[in-house]
Coordinates of C-alpha atoms in Angstrom, one line a residue:
M20 CA 92.3 95.2 136.4
W21 CA 92.0 91.7 134.9
F22 CA 89.6 92.8 132.2
L23 CA 92.3 95.4 131.0
L24 CA 95.0 92.7 131.0
R25 CA 92.6 90.3 129.0
A26 CA 91.9 93.1 126.5
Y27 CA 95.6 94.1 126.2
R28 CA 96.5 90.5 125.4
S29 CA 93.8 90.4 122.7
L30 CA 95.0 93.7 121.2
G31 CA 98.5 92.3 121.1
R32 CA 97.7 89.0 119.3
F33 CA 98.0 90.6 115.7
D34 CA 101.2 89.5 114.0
L35 CA 102.2 92.3 111.9
A36 CA 105.3 90.7 110.5
H37 CA 104.0 89.1 107.3
L38 CA 101.8 91.8 105.7
P39 CA 100.4 92.2 103.2
E40 CA 98.4 89.0 103.6
N41 CA 95.0 88.1 102.5
S42 CA 95.1 90.6 99.7
P43 CA 91.7 91.2 98.1
K44 CA 90.7 88.9 95.4
D45 CA 89.2 91.8 93.4
A46 CA 91.1 94.8 92.4
Q47 CA 90.6 97.6 95.0
S48 CA 91.6 101.1 95.4
L49 CA 92.8 103.4 98.3
L50 CA 92.7 107.2 98.4
V51 CA 95.3 108.6 100.9
I52 CA 94.4 112.0 102.1
G53 CA 97.8 113.3 103.4
G54 CA 99.8 111.3 100.8
T55 CA 103.1 112.9 101.4
S56 CA 103.1 112.5 105.3
D57 CA 105.4 109.7 106.8
I58 CA 102.4 107.5 107.6
G59 CA 100.6 108.1 104.3
R60 CA 103.6 107.1 102.3
A61 CA 104.0 103.9 104.3
C62 CA 100.4 103.0 104.0
A63 CA 100.4 103.8 100.3
L64 CA 103.2 101.6 99.6
L65 CA 102.0 98.8 101.6
F66 CA 98.5 98.8 99.9
A67 CA 100.1 99.2 96.6
E68 CA 102.1 96.0 97.2
A69 CA 99.0 94.2 98.1
G70 CA 97.5 95.0 94.7
F71 CA 95.6 98.2 95.3
T72 CA 95.3 101.1 93.0
I73 CA 96.5 104.1 94.8
L74 CA 95.3 107.7 94.8
L75 CA 97.4 110.2 96.6
A76 CA 95.9 113.5 97.7
G77 CA 97.6 116.6 99.4
R78 CA 98.7 120.2 98.9
D79 CA 102.1 119.8 97.5
K80 CA 101.7 118.3 93.9
E81 CA 105.3 118.1 93.2
S82 CA 106.0 116.0 96.3
L83 CA 102.9 113.8 95.5
T84 CA 104.2 113.2 92.1
R85 CA 107.6 112.2 93.4
E86 CA 106.0 109.9 96.0
A87 CA 103.7 108.5 93.2
G88 CA 106.6 107.6 91.0
D89 CA 108.6 105.9 93.8
I90 CA 105.5 103.8 94.9
A91 CA 104.7 102.9 91.3
A92 CA 108.4 101.8 90.8
R93 CA 108.6 99.7 93.8
S94 CA 105.2 98.0 93.6
G95 CA 104.0 98.1 90.0
A96 CA 100.7 99.6 91.1
D97 CA 98.8 102.2 89.3
V98 CA 99.2 105.5 91.4
S99 CA 97.7 108.9 90.6
V100 CA 98.0 112.3 92.3
H101 CA 95.2 114.7 93.2
P102 CA 95.9 118.2 94.8
L103 CA 93.8 118.9 97.9
D104 CA 94.0 121.5 100.6
I105 CA 92.2 120.1 103.6
L106 CA 91.4 123.6 104.8
E107 CA 89.6 124.6 101.6
T108 CA 86.4 122.8 102.5
E109 CA 84.5 124.5 99.7
T110 CA 86.5 122.4 97.1
F111 CA 85.5 119.0 98.6
E112 CA 82.6 118.3 96.5
D113 CA 84.5 119.0 93.3
F114 CA 87.4 117.2 94.5
I115 CA 85.4 113.9 94.9
K116 CA 83.7 114.6 91.5
N117 CA 87.0 114.9 89.7
L118 CA 88.5 111.7 91.1
P119 CA 88.9 109.0 88.3
I120 CA 86.9 106.5 90.4
L121 CA 85.2 106.4 93.7
P122 CA 87.8 104.6 95.9
D123 CA 86.9 101.5 97.9
L124 CA 88.9 102.7 101.0
V125 CA 89.6 106.4 102.0
L126 CA 92.3 107.0 104.6
S127 CA 92.8 110.3 106.2
V128 CA 96.3 110.9 107.7
V129 CA 96.4 114.6 107.8
G130 CA 97.0 116.5 110.8
L131 CA 98.9 119.4 112.4
L132 CA 100.5 119.3 115.8
G133 CA 101.2 122.9 116.0
D134 CA 102.6 124.9 119.0
Q135 CA 100.5 124.6 122.2
T136 CA 102.1 127.6 123.8
K137 CA 101.6 129.7 120.6
A138 CA 98.0 128.5 120.2
E139 CA 97.1 129.7 123.6
T140 CA 97.3 133.4 122.6
D141 CA 97.3 133.1 118.8
L142 CA 93.7 132.5 117.9
L143 CA 94.5 132.0 114.1
H144 CA 97.2 129.3 114.9
A145 CA 94.7 127.6 117.3
R146 CA 92.0 127.7 114.5
T147 CA 94.4 126.3 112.0
I148 CA 95.3 123.3 114.4
I149 CA 91.7 122.5 115.0
R150 CA 90.5 122.9 111.4
S151 CA 93.5 120.7 110.3
N152 CA 92.8 117.9 112.7
F153 CA 89.1 118.0 112.9
E154 CA 86.9 120.2 110.6
G155 CA 88.7 119.4 107.3
P156 CA 89.2 115.7 107.6
A157 CA 85.7 115.3 109.2
L158 CA 83.8 117.0 106.6
L159 CA 85.6 115.2 103.8
L160 CA 85.2 111.8 105.3
G161 CA 81.6 112.6 105.8
L162 CA 81.0 113.3 102.1
F163 CA 82.8 110.1 101.3
A164 CA 80.6 108.2 103.7
E165 CA 77.4 109.5 102.0
K166 CA 78.9 108.3 98.6
F167 CA 79.8 104.9 100.1
A168 CA 76.4 104.4 101.7
A169 CA 74.7 105.1 98.2
R170 CA 76.5 102.1 96.9
D171 CA 76.5 100.2 100.2
Q172 CA 80.2 99.5 100.2
G173 CA 83.3 101.3 101.3
V174 CA 86.0 101.6 104.2
I175 CA 86.7 104.9 105.8
V176 CA 90.0 105.0 108.0
G177 CA 90.7 108.1 110.1
V178 CA 93.9 108.5 111.9
S179 CA 93.2 110.2 115.2
S180 CA 95.3 110.3 118.2
V181 CA 95.5 109.2 122.0
A182 CA 95.7 113.0 122.5
G183 CA 92.1 113.1 122.0
D184 CA 91.2 110.6 124.7
R185 CA 91.8 113.3 127.6
G186 CA 92.8 116.9 127.5
R187 CA 96.3 117.6 128.8
A188 CA 97.9 120.9 129.5
N189 CA 100.8 120.4 126.9
N190 CA 98.7 119.7 123.8
Y191 CA 95.1 120.4 124.6
V192 CA 94.4 122.3 121.3
Y193 CA 95.7 119.6 119.2
G194 CA 93.9 117.1 121.5
A195 CA 90.8 118.9 121.2
G196 CA 90.9 118.6 117.4
K197 CA 91.5 114.9 117.7
A198 CA 88.9 114.3 120.2
G199 CA 86.3 115.9 117.9
F200 CA 87.5 113.8 115.0
S201 CA 87.3 110.5 117.2
A202 CA 83.7 111.5 118.0
F203 CA 82.8 112.3 114.5
L204 CA 84.2 108.8 113.3
S205 CA 82.2 107.1 116.2
G206 CA 79.2 108.9 115.1
L207 CA 79.7 107.7 111.4
R208 CA 80.2 104.3 112.7
N209 CA 77.2 104.4 114.6
R210 CA 75.0 105.8 111.7
F211 CA 76.3 103.3 109.2
G212 CA 76.8 100.3 111.5
K213 CA 74.1 98.2 109.7
T214 CA 75.2 98.9 106.2
G215 CA 78.2 98.1 104.0
V216 CA 80.2 101.1 105.1
H217 CA 82.9 100.3 107.6
V218 CA 84.6 103.1 109.8
L219 CA 87.9 102.4 111.4
T220 CA 89.4 104.9 114.1
V221 CA 93.2 104.5 114.4
K222 CA 95.1 105.9 117.4
P223 CA 98.9 105.4 116.9
G224 CA 100.3 106.9 120.0
F225 CA 103.8 108.4 119.4
V226 CA 105.1 107.8 115.8
R227 CA 108.7 108.6 114.7
T228 CA 107.9 111.0 111.8
R229 CA 109.1 114.3 110.6
M230 CA 106.3 115.9 112.6
T231 CA 107.8 114.5 115.9
A232 CA 111.4 115.0 114.9
G233 CA 113.4 116.3 117.8
M234 CA 110.9 115.2 120.4
P235 CA 112.1 112.8 123.2
L236 CA 110.0 109.8 122.3
P237 CA 109.8 106.8 124.7
G238 CA 110.8 103.7 122.9
P239 CA 108.0 101.2 124.2
L240 CA 105.3 103.7 123.3
T241 CA 106.7 104.7 120.0
A242 CA 105.7 103.2 116.5
E243 CA 107.4 103.5 113.2
P244 CA 105.3 104.6 110.1
V245 CA 105.5 101.1 108.6
E246 CA 104.2 99.6 111.8
V247 CA 101.2 102.0 111.7
A248 CA 100.6 101.0 108.1
K249 CA 100.6 97.3 108.8
A250 CA 98.2 97.8 111.7
I251 CA 96.0 99.8 109.5
Y252 CA 96.0 97.1 106.7
R253 CA 95.1 94.4 109.0
A254 CA 92.2 96.3 110.7
A255 CA 90.9 97.6 107.5
V256 CA 91.3 94.7 105.1
V257 CA 92.3 91.4 106.8
H258 CA 90.3 91.5 110.2
P259 CA 88.0 94.5 110.2
R260 CA 88.1 96.5 113.5
N261 CA 86.4 99.5 114.8
V262 CA 89.0 101.3 117.0
I263 CA 92.6 100.3 117.3
Y264 CA 95.7 101.4 119.2
V265 CA 98.6 100.6 117.0
K266 CA 100.8 99.9 120.3
P267 CA 98.4 97.8 122.4
V268 CA 100.0 99.1 125.6
W269 CA 98.4 102.5 124.7
Y270 CA 95.0 100.9 125.5
L271 CA 96.1 100.2 129.1
V272 CA 97.8 103.7 129.4
M273 CA 94.8 105.7 128.2
T274 CA 92.2 103.6 130.0
I275 CA 94.1 104.3 133.2
I276 CA 94.5 108.0 132.4
T277 CA 90.8 108.4 131.6
L278 CA 89.9 106.8 134.9
I279 CA 91.8 109.2 137.0
P280 CA 89.2 111.6 138.8
E281 CA 89.3 115.1 137.5
S282 CA 89.9 116.6 140.9
I283 CA 93.3 114.7 140.8
F284 CA 94.0 114.8 137.2
K285 CA 93.9 118.6 137.0
R286 CA 96.9 118.7 139.4
L287 CA 99.0 116.3 137.3
R288 CA 101.5 117.2 134.4
I289 CA 101.5 113.9 132.4

């Protein structure tokens, strides 16, 4: 277990208290896919305060406009809004084409937890969960990866989940979507590993958001949206990383869980 403890200490060395720091010398831009989510808003504000031009994308144009105004007022950054439905994959090419600029960074924070019990018998609900967490985000980020490769520069950040590290009875439809998304990001990273395109996978663990409202969240394993934003900024801009767990303890937890033999794991409820 010594190597796990060593890795845990290494993961925990990041001081998140003084961000944004090491802001880019040249003006840069960030597109947030899922701009009205709690994590999306926190990231947009943090990057805006670091001098980034912000592009917010999402389904609810009214909410996007409201968030854009708030971020612009608090940061002085240029913020624009761009309607997007992550399930309407046929619109993705036009969405990218109609952006005012090709951003330097693209961050996907879209996702749908859904209802596991309902998804077990309602195929439409299960399909929506999987498409929201995997198909839509993966296909859109794949298109951006191609654009970034053409100019040999760009950062792709996908917020996945520890739920994708191993399937569990209480959320395996959601977890399957996130597992697919993590695998897709890993493939992109491998494909473009020798280019100027960087791919970052983020696994936050529990986060106190509207999506988890009412859930009994364990304090030591739960992050705040701003904490996730700071971890993303550091891993995408300050000290580039490939895969991060926002709470380093999750690295230990999930390593142990993935090492449990299937013959034992199938009898557990964790």
